[in-house]
mmCIF file with all atom_site columns, C-alpha atoms in Angstrom:
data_model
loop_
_atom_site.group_PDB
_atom_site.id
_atom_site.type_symbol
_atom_site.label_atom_id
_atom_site.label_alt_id
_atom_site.label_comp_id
_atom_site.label_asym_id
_atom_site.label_entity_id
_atom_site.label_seq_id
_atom_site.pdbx_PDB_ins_code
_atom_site.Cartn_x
_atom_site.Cartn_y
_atom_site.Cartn_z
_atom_site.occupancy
_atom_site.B_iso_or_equiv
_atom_site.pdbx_formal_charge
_atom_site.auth_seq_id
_atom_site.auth_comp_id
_atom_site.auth_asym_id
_atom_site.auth_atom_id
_atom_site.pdbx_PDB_model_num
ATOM 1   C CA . UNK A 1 1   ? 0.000   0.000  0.000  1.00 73.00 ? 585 UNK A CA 1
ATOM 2   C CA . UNK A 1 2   ? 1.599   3.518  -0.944 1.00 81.00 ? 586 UNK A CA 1
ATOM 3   C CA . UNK A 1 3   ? 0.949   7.050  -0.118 1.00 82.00 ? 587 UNK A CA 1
ATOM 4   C CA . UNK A 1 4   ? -1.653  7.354  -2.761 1.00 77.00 ? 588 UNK A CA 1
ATOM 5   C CA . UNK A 1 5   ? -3.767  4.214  -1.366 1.00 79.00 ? 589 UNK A CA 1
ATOM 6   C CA . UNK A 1 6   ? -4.035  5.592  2.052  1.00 80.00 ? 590 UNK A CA 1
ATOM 7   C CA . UNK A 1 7   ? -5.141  9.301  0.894  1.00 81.00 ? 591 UNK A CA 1
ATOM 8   C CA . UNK A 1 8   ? -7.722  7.657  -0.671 1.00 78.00 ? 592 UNK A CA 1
ATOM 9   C CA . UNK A 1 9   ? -8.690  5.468  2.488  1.00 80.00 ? 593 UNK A CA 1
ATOM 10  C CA . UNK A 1 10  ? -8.861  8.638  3.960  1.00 81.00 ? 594 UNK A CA 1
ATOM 11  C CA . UNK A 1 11  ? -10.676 10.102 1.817  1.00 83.00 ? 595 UNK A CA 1
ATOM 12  C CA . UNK A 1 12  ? -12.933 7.868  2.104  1.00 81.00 ? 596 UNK A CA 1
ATOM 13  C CA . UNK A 1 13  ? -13.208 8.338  5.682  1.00 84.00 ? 597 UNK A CA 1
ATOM 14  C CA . UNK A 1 14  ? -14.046 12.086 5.068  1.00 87.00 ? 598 UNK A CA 1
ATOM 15  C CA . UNK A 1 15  ? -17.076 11.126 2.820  1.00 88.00 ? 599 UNK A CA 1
ATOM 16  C CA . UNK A 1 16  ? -18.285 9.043  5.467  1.00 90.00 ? 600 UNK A CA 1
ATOM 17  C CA . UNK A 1 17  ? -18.636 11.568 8.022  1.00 91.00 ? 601 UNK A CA 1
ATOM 18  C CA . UNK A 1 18  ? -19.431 14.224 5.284  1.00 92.00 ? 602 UNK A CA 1
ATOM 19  C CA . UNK A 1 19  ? -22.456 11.864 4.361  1.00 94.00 ? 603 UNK A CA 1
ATOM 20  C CA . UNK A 1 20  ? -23.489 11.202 8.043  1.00 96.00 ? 604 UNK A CA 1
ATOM 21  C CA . UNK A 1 21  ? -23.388 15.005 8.886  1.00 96.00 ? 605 UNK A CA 1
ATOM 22  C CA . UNK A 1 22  ? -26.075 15.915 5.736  1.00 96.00 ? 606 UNK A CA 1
ATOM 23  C CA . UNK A 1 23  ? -28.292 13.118 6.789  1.00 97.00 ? 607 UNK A CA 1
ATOM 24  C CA . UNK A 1 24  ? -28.274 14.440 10.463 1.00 98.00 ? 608 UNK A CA 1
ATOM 25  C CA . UNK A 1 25  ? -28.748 17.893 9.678  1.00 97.00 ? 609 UNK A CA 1
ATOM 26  C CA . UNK A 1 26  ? -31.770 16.485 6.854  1.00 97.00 ? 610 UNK A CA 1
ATOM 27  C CA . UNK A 1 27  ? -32.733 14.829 10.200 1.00 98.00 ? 611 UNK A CA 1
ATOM 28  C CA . UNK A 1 28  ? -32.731 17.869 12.921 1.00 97.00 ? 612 UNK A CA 1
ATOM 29  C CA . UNK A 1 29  ? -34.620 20.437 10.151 1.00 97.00 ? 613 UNK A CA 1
ATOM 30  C CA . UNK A 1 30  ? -37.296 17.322 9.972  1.00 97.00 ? 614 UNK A CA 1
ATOM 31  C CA . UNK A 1 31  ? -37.824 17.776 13.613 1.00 97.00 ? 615 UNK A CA 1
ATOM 32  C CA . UNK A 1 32  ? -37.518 21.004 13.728 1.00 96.00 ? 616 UNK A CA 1
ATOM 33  C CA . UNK A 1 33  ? -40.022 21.574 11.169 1.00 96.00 ? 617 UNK A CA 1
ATOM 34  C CA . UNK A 1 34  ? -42.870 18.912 12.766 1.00 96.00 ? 618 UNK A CA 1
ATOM 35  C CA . UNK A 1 35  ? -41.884 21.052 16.563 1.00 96.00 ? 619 UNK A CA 1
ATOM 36  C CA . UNK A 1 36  ? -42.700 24.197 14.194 1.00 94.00 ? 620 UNK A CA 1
ATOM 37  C CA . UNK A 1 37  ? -46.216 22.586 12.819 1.00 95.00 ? 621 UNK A CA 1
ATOM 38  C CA . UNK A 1 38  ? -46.948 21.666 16.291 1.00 94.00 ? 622 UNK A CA 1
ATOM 39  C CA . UNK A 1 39  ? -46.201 24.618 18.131 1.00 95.00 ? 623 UNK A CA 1
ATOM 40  C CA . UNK A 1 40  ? -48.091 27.032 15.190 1.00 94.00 ? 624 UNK A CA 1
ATOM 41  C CA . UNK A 1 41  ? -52.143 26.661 16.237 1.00 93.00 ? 625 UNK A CA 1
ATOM 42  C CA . UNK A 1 42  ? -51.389 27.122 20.207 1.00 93.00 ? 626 UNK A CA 1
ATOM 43  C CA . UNK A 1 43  ? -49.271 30.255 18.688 1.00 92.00 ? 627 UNK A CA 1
ATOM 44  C CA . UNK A 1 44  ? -52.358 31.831 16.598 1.00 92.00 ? 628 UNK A CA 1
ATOM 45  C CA . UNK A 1 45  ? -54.397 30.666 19.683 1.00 93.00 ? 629 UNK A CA 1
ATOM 46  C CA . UNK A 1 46  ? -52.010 32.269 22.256 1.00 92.00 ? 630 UNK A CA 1
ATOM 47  C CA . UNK A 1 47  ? -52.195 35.426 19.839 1.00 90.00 ? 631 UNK A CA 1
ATOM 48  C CA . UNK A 1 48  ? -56.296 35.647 19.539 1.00 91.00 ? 632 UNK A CA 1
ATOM 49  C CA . UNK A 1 49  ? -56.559 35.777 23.079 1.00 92.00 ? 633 UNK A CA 1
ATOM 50  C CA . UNK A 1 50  ? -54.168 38.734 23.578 1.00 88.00 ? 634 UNK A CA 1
ATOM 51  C CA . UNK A 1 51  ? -56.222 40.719 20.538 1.00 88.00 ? 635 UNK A CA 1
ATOM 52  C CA . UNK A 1 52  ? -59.354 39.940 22.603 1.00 88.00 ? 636 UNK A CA 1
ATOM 53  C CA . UNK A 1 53  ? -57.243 41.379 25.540 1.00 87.00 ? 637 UNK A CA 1
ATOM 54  C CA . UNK A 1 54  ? -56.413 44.471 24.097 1.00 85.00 ? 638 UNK A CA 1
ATOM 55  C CA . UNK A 1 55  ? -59.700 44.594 22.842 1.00 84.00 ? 639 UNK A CA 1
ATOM 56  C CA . UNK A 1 56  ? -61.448 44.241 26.509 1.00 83.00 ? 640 UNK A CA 1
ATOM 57  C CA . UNK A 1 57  ? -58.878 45.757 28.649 1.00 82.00 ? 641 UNK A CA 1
ATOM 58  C CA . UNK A 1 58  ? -59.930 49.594 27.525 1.00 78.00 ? 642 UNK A CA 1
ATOM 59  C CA . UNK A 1 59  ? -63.651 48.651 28.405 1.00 75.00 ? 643 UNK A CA 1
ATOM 60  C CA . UNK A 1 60  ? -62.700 47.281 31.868 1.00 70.00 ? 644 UNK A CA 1
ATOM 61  C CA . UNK A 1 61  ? -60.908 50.381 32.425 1.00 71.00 ? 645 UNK A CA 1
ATOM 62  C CA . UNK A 1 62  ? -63.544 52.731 31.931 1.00 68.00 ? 646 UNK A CA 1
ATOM 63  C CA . UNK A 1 63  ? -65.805 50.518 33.542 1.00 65.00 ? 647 UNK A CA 1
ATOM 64  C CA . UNK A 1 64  ? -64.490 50.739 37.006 1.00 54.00 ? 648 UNK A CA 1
ATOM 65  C CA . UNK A 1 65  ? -66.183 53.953 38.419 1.00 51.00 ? 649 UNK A CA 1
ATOM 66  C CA . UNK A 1 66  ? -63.680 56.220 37.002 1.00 50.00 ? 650 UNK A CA 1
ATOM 67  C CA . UNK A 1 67  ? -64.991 59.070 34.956 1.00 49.00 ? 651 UNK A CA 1
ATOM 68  C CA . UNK A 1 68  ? -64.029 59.078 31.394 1.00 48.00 ? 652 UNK A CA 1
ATOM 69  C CA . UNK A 1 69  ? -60.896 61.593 30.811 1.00 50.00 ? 653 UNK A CA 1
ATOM 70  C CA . UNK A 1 70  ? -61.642 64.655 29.252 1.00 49.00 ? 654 UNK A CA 1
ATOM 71  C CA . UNK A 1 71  ? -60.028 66.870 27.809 1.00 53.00 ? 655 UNK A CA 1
ATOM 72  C CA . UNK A 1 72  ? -58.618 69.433 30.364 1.00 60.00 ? 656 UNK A CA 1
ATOM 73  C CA . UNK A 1 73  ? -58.467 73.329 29.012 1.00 71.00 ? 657 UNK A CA 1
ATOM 74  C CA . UNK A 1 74  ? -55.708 75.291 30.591 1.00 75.00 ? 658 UNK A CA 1
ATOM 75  C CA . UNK A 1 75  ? -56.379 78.654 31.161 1.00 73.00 ? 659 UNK A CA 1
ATOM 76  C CA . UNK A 1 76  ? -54.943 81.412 29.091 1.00 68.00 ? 660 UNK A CA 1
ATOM 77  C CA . UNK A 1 77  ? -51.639 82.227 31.107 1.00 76.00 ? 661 UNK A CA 1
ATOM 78  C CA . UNK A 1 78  ? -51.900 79.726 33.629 1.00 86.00 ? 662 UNK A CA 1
ATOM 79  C CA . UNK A 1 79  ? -49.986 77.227 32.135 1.00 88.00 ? 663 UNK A CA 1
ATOM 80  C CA . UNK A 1 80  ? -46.290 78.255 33.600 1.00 87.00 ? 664 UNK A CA 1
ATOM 81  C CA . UNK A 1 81  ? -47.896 77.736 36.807 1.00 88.00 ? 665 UNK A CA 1
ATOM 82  C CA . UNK A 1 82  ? -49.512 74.414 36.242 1.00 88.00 ? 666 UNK A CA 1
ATOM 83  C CA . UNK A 1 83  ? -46.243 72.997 34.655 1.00 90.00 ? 667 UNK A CA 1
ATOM 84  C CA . UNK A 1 84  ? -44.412 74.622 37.550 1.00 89.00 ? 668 UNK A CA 1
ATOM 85  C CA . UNK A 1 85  ? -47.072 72.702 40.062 1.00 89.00 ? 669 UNK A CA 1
ATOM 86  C CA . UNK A 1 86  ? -46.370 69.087 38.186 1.00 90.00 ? 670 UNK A CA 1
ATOM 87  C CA . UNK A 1 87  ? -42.427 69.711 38.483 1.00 90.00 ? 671 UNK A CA 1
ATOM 88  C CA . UNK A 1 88  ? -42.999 70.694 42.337 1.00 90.00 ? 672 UNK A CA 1
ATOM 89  C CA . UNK A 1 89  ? -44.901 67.885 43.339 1.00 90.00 ? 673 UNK A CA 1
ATOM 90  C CA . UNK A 1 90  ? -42.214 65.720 41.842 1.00 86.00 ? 674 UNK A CA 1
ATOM 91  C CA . UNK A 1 91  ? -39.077 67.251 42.431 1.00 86.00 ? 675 UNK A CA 1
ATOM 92  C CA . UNK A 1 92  ? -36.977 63.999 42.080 1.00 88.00 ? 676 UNK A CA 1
ATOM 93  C CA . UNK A 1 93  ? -38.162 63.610 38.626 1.00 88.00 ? 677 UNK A CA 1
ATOM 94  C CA . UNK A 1 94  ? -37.052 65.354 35.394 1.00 90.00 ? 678 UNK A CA 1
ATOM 95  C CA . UNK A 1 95  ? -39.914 65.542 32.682 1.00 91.00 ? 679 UNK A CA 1
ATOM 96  C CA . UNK A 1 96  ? -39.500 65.163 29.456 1.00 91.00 ? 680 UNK A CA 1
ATOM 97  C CA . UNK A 1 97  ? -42.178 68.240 27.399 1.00 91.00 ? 681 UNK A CA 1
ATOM 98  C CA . UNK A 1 98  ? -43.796 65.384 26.241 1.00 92.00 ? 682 UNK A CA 1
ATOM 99  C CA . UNK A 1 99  ? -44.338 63.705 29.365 1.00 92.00 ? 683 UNK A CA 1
ATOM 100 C CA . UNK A 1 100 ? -45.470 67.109 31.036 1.00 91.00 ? 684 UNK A CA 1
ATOM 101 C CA . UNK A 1 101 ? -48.074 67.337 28.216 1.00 90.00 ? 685 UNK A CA 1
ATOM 102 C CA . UNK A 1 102 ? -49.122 63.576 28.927 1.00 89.00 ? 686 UNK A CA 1
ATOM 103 C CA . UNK A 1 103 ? -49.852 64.313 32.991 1.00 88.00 ? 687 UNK A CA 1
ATOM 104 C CA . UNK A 1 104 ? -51.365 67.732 32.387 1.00 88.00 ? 688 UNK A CA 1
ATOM 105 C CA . UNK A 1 105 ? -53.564 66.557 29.352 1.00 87.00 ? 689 UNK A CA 1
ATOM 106 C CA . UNK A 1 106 ? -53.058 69.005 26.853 1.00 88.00 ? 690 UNK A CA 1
ATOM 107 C CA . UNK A 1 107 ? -50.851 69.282 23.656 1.00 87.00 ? 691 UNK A CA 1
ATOM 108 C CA . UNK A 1 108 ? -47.400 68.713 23.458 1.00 86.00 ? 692 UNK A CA 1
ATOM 109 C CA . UNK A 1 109 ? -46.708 71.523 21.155 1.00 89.00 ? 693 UNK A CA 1
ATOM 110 C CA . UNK A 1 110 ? -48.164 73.954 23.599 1.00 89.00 ? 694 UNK A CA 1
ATOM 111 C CA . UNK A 1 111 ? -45.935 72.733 26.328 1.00 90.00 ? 695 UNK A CA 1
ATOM 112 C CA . UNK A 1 112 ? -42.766 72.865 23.926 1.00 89.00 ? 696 UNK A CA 1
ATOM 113 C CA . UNK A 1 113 ? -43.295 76.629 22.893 1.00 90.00 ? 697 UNK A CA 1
ATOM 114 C CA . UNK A 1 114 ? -43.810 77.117 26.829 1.00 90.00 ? 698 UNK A CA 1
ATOM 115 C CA . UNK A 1 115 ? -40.732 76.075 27.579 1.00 89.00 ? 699 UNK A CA 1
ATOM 116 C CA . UNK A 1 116 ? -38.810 77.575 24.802 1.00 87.00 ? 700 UNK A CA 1
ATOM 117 C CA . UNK A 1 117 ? -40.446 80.764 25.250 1.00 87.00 ? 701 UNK A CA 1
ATOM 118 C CA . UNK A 1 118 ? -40.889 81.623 28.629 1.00 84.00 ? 702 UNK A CA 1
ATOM 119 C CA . UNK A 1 119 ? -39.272 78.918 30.458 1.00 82.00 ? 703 UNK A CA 1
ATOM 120 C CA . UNK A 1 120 ? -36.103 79.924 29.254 1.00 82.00 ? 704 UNK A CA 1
ATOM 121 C CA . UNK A 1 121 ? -35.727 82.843 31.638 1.00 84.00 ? 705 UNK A CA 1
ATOM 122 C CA . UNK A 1 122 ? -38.217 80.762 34.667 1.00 85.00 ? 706 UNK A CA 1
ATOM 123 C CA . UNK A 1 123 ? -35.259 81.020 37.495 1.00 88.00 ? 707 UNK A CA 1
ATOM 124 C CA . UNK A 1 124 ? -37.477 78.169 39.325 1.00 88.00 ? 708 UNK A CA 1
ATOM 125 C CA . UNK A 1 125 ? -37.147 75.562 36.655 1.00 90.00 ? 709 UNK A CA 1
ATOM 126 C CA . UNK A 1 126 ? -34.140 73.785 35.483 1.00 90.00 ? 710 UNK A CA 1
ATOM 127 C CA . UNK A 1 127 ? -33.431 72.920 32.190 1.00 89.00 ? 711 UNK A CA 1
ATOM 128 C CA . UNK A 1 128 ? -31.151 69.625 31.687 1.00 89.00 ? 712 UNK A CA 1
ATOM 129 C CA . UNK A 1 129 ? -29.438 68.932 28.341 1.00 89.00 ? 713 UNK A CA 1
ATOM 130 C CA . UNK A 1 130 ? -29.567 65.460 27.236 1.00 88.00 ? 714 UNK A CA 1
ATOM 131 C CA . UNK A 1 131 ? -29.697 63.705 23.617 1.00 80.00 ? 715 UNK A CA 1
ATOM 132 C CA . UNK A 1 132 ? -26.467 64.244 20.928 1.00 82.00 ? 716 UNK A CA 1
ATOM 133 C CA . UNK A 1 133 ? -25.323 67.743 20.865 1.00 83.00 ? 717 UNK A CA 1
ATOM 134 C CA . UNK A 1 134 ? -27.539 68.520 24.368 1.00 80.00 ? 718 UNK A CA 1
ATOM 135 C CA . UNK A 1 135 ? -30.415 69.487 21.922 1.00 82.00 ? 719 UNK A CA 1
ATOM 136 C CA . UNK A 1 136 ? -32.842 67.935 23.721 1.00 87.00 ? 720 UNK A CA 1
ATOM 137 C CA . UNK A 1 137 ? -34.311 68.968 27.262 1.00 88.00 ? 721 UNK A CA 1
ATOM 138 C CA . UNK A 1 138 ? -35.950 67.881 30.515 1.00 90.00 ? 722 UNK A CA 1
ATOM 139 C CA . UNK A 1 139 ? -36.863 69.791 33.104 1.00 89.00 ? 723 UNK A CA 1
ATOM 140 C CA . UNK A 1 140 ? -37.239 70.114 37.069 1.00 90.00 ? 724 UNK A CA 1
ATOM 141 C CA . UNK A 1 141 ? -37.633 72.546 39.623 1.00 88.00 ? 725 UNK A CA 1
ATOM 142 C CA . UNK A 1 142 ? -34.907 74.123 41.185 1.00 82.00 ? 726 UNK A CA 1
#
C-alpha cells in the first residue's frame, strides 16, 4: 500500500462523516419543522386571546367607576404655573415636554413653545441637556 492508497482510504473516511453530517442535519430540520407545525395553532391561539385582551382591557378600564378623561383646558396664562405645580410635586423627577403634556392633558406643542419661550428665563425651573449635541431637554424645579 503507498501514499496514494491511504489518501484515498482517507478520503474515504471524510465522505463518510461528510455523508453522516447531511443526513443528520436532513434529520434535525425534519424535527424542527414537525416542533414548528406543532407549536403554530397554540401560537395563533395564544395570539387571539391577547387581541381579545387588548380589545377588553380599555372597556374594563372605563368601567371601574372612574370618569371618562376629558379633555382638560388650561387657562390662558396659567400654564407656567400648572407645569411649575407638576415639576414641584415631583421634584426627584425630570420631565420630558412630552411627558409634562401627557400628565397635564393638553398638547405637546403647547408645552414645547412654553418652555422655549418663557421657560427659558423661569429662574425656578431647570433645564437639563440630554440627547447628541444637548439638543434635547428635561426639566425640574430648582
Amino acid at each position: 500500500m503507498d501514499k496514494f492508497d491511504l489518501f484515498f482510504d482517507q478520503l474515504g473516511d471524510i465522505q463518510q462523516m461528510v455523508n453522516e453530517k447531511k443526513r443528520l442535519q436532513a434529520e434535525v430540520a425534519q424535527m424542527e419543522q414537525e416542533c414548528a407545525a406543532k407549536m403554530q395553532p397554540l401560537k395563533d391561539e395564544l395570539n387571539a386571546i391577547y387581541r381579545q385582551l387588548e380589545a377588553r382591557i380599555p372597556k374594563f378600564m372605563n368601567q371601574g367607576g372612574s370618569t371618562p378623561r376629558t379633555s382638560s383646558r388650561i387657562p390662558r396664562g396659567k400654564l407656567g404655573e400648572s407645569i411649575k405645580n407638576l415639576l414641584r410635586s415631583n421634584p426627584e423627577k425630570a420631565f420630558k415636554p412630552r411627558e409634562i403634556a401627557e400628565a397635564l392633558d393638553i398638547k405637546g406643542t403647547a408645552v414645547s413653545l412654553w418652555l422655549n419661550k418663557s421657560g427659558q428665563e423661569d429662574p425656578e425651573l431647570k433645564r437639563i441637556p440630554t440627547g447628541p449635541e444637548g439638543k434635547r431637554f428635561v426639566y425640574t424645579v430648582n
